[in-house]
Short mmCIF file of C-alpha atoms in Angstrom, two decimals:
data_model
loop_
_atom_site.label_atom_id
_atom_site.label_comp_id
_atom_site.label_asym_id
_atom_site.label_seq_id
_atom_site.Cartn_x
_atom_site.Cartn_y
_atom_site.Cartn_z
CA UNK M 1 -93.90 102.48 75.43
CA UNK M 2 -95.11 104.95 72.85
CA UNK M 3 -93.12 105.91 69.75
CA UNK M 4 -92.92 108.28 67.02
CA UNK M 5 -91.81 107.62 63.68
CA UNK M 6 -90.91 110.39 61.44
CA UNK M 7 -91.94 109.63 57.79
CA UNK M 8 -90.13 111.78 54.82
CA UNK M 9 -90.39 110.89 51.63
CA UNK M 10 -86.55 109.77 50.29
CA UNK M 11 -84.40 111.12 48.08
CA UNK M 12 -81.86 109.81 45.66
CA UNK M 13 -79.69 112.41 47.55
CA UNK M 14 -78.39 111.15 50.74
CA UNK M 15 -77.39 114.06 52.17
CA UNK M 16 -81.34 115.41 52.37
CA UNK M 17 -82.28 111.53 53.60
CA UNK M 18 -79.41 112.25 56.31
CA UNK M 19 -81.28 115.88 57.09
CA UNK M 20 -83.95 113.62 57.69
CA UNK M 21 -81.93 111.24 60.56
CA UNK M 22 -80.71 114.50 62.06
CA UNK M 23 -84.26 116.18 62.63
CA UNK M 24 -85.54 112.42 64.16
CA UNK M 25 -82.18 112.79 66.70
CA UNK M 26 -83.33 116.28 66.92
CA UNK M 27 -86.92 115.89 67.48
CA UNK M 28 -86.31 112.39 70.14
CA UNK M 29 -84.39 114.82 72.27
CA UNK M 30 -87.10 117.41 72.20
CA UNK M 31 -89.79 115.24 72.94
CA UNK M 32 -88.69 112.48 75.20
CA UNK M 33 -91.02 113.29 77.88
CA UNK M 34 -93.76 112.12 75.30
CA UNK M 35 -92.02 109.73 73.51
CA UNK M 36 -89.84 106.47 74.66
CA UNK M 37 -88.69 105.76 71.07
CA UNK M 38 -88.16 107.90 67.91
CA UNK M 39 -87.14 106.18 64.54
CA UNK M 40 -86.90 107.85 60.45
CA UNK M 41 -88.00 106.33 57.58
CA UNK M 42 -88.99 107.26 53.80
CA UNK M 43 -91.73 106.41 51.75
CA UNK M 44 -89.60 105.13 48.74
CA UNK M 45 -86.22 105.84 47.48
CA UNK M 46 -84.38 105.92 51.02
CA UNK M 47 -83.78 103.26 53.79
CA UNK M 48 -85.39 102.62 55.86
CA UNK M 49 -89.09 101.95 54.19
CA UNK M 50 -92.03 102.23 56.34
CA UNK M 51 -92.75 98.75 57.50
CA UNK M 52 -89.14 98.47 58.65
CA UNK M 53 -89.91 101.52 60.55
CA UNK M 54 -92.76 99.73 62.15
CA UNK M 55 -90.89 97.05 62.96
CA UNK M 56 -87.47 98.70 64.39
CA UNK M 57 -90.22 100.69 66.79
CA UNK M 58 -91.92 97.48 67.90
CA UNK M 59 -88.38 95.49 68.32
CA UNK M 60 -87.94 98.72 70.62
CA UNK M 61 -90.77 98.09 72.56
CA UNK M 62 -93.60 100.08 71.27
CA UNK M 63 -97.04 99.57 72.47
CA UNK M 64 -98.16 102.38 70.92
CA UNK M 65 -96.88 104.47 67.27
CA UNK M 66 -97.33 107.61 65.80
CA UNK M 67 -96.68 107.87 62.35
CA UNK M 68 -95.83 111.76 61.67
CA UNK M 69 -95.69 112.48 57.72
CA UNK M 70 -93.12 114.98 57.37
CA UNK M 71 -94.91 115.98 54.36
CA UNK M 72 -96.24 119.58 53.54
CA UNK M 73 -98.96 119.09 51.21
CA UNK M 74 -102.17 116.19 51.03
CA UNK M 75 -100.89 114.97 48.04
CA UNK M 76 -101.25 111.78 46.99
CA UNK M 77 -98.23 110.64 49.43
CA UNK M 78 -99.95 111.84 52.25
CA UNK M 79 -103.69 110.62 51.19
CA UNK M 80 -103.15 107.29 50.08
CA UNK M 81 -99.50 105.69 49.86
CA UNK M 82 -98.62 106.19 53.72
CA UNK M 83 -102.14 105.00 54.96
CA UNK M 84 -101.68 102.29 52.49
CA UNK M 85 -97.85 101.17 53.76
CA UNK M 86 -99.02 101.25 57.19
CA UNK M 87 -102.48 99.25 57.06
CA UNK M 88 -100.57 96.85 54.88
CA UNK M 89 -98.24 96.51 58.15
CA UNK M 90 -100.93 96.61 61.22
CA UNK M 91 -101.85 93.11 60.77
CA UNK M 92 -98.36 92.13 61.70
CA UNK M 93 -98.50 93.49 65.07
CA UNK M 94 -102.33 93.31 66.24
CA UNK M 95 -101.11 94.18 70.01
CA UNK M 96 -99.67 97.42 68.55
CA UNK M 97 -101.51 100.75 68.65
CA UNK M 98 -100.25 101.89 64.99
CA UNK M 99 -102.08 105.47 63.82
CA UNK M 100 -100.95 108.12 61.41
CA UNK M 101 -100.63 111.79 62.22
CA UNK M 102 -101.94 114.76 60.07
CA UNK M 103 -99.29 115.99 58.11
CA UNK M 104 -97.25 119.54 59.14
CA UNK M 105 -99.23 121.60 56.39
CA UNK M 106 -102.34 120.75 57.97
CA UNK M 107 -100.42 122.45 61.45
CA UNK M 108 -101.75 125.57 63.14
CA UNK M 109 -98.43 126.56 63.83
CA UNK M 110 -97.36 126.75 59.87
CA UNK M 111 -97.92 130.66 59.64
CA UNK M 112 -95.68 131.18 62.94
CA UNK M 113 -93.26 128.70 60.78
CA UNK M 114 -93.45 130.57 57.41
CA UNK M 115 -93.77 134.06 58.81
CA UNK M 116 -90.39 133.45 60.99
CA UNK M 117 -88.49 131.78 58.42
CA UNK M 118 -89.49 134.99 55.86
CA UNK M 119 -88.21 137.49 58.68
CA UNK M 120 -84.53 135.92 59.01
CA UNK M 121 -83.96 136.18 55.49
CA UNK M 122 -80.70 138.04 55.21
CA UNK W 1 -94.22 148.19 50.29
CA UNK W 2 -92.84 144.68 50.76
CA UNK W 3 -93.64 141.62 49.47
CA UNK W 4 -93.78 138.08 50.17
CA UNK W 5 -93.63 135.18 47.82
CA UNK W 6 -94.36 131.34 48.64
CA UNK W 7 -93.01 129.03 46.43
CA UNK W 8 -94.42 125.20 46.27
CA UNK W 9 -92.58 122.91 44.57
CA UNK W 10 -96.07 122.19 42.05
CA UNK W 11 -98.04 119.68 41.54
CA UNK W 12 -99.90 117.51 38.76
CA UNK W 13 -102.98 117.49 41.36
CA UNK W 14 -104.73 120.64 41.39
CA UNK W 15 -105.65 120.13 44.39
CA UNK W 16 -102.14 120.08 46.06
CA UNK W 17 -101.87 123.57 44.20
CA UNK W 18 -104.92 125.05 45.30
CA UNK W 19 -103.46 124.15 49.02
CA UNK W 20 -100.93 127.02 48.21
CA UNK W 21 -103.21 129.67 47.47
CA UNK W 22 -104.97 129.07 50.50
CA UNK W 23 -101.96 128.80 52.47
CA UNK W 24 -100.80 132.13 50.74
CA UNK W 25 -104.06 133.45 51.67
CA UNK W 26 -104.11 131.85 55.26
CA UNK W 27 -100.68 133.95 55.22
CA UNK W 28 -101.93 137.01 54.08
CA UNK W 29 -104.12 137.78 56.90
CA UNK W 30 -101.39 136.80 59.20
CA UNK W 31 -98.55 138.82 58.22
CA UNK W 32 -99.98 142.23 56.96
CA UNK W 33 -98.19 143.84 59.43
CA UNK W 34 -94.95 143.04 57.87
CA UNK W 35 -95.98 142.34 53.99
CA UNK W 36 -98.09 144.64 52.04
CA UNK W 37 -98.32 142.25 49.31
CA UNK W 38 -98.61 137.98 49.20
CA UNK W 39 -97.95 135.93 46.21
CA UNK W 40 -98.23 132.47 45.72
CA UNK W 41 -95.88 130.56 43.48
CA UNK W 42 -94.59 127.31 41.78
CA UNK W 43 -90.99 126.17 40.90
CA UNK W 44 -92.34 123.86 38.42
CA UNK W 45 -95.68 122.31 36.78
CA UNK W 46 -98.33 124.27 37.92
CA UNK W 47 -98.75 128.29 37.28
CA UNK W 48 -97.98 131.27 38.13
CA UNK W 49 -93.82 129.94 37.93
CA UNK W 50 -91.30 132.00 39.79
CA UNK W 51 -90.26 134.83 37.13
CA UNK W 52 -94.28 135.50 36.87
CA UNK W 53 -94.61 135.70 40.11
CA UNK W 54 -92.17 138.66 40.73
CA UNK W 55 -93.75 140.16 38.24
CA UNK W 56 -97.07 139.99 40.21
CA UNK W 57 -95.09 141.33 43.09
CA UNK W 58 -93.62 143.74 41.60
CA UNK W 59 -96.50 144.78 39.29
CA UNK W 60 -98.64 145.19 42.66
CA UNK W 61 -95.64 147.87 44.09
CA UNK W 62 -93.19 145.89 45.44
CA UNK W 63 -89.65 147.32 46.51
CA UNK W 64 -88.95 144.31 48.23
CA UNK W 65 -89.49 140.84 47.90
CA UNK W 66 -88.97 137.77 50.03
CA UNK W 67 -88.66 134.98 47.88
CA UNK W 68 -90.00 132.09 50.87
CA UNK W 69 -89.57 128.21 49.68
CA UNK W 70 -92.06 125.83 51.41
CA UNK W 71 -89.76 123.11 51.32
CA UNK W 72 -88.84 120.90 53.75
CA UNK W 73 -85.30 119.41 53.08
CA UNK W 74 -82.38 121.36 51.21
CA UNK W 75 -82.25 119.58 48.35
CA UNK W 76 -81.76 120.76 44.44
CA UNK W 77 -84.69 122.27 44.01
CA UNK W 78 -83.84 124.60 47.37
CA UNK W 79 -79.62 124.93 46.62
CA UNK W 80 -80.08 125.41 42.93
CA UNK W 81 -83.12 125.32 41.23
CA UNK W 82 -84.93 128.65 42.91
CA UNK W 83 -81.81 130.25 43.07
CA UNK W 84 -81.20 129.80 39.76
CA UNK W 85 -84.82 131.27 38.88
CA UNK W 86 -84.90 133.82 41.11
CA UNK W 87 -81.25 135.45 39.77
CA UNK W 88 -82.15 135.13 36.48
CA UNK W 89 -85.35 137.36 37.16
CA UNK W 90 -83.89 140.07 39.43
CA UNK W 91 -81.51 141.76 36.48
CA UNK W 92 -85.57 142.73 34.97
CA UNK W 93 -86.32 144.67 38.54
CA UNK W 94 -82.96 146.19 39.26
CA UNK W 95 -84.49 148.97 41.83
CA UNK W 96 -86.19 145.78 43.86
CA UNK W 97 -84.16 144.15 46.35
CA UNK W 98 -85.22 140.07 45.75
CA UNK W 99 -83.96 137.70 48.76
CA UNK W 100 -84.54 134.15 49.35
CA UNK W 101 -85.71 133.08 52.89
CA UNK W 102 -84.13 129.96 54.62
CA UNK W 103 -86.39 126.32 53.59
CA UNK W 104 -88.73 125.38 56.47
CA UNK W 105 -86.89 122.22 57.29
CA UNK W 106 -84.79 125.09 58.59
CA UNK W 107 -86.37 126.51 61.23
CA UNK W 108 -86.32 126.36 64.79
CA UNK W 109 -89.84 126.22 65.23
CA UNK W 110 -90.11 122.70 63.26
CA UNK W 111 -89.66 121.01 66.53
CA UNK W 112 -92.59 122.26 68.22
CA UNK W 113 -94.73 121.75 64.81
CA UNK W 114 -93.61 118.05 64.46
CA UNK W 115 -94.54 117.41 68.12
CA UNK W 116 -97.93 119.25 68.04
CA UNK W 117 -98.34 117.39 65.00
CA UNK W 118 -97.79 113.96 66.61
CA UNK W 119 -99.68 115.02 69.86
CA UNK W 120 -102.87 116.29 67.66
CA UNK W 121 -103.49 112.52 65.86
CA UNK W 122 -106.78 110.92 66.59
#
């Protein structure tokens, strides 16, 4: 059972942590062929935190999970705090595949992205 | 001759700054069809800030500019904050029409970025 789970950072303001919850309903219909289980988390400020993340996935079933920064930039974040939540949480689950996907700046398809969202300004 | 300016939210790192440029750069040579001129931009802590930024735009020929945030989630800084900097700027550069472009979080092509995204990890 493979799973993806979409890591934003939190906010104190729970409608963009919500945002977050709809995009993960969003993305688990869009990619359900290639993924059994989607979950959301947040990096600080927001439940859920990353190792509960982890764990929600594995109580799922996950043999395998895909941690996808929704993050734009390598900032520190991306570079050392996620790695650093989520190698602090393999050894809990040694029969889990855990790894942790570039983050969407680092995406190929980011010009399509920016040079769409510039042409349907109104 | 029409312009397009990204906006980053800015960063302490340098680095995470000097991602921009690139990115605007990256953008640059993707989009000339559509935007004679590309800016890069921050909403806070790093240079060039908004206001300077239209002036680059404008300084470079600009009748139009699309002001494009690369944010992910509608939060402040996206409802208020560039707003707020962009319509204090445009009463300097009344013969320029200045529009904001929808955040990324807000496009339709996130879903296929995410899931590239997850599919590309190693």
């Amino acid at each position: 059972m493979k799973a993806l789970l979409l890591i934003a950072h939190g906010s104190r303001r729970q409608q963009s942590n919500d945002e977050v919850y709809v995009l993960a309903d969003k993305l688990k219909n869009n990619c359900a062929e290639q993924y059994d289980i989607v979950h959301a988390g947040f990096l600080e400020l927001a439940e859920t935190l990353i190792p509960d993340g982890i764990r929600q996935c594995v109580d799922d079933g996950a043999t395998s999970i895909v941690v996808l920064p929704y993050f734009l930039n390598s900032g520190r974040h991306v570079i050392e705090d996620i790695p650093q939540e989520v190698n602090e949480t393999k050894p809990l689950y040694p029969q889990v595949d855990i790894r942790i996907a570039p983050h969407l700046g680092a995406s190929e398809l980011m010009m399509d992205l920016l040079i769409s969202s510039a042409n349907s300004t109104r």
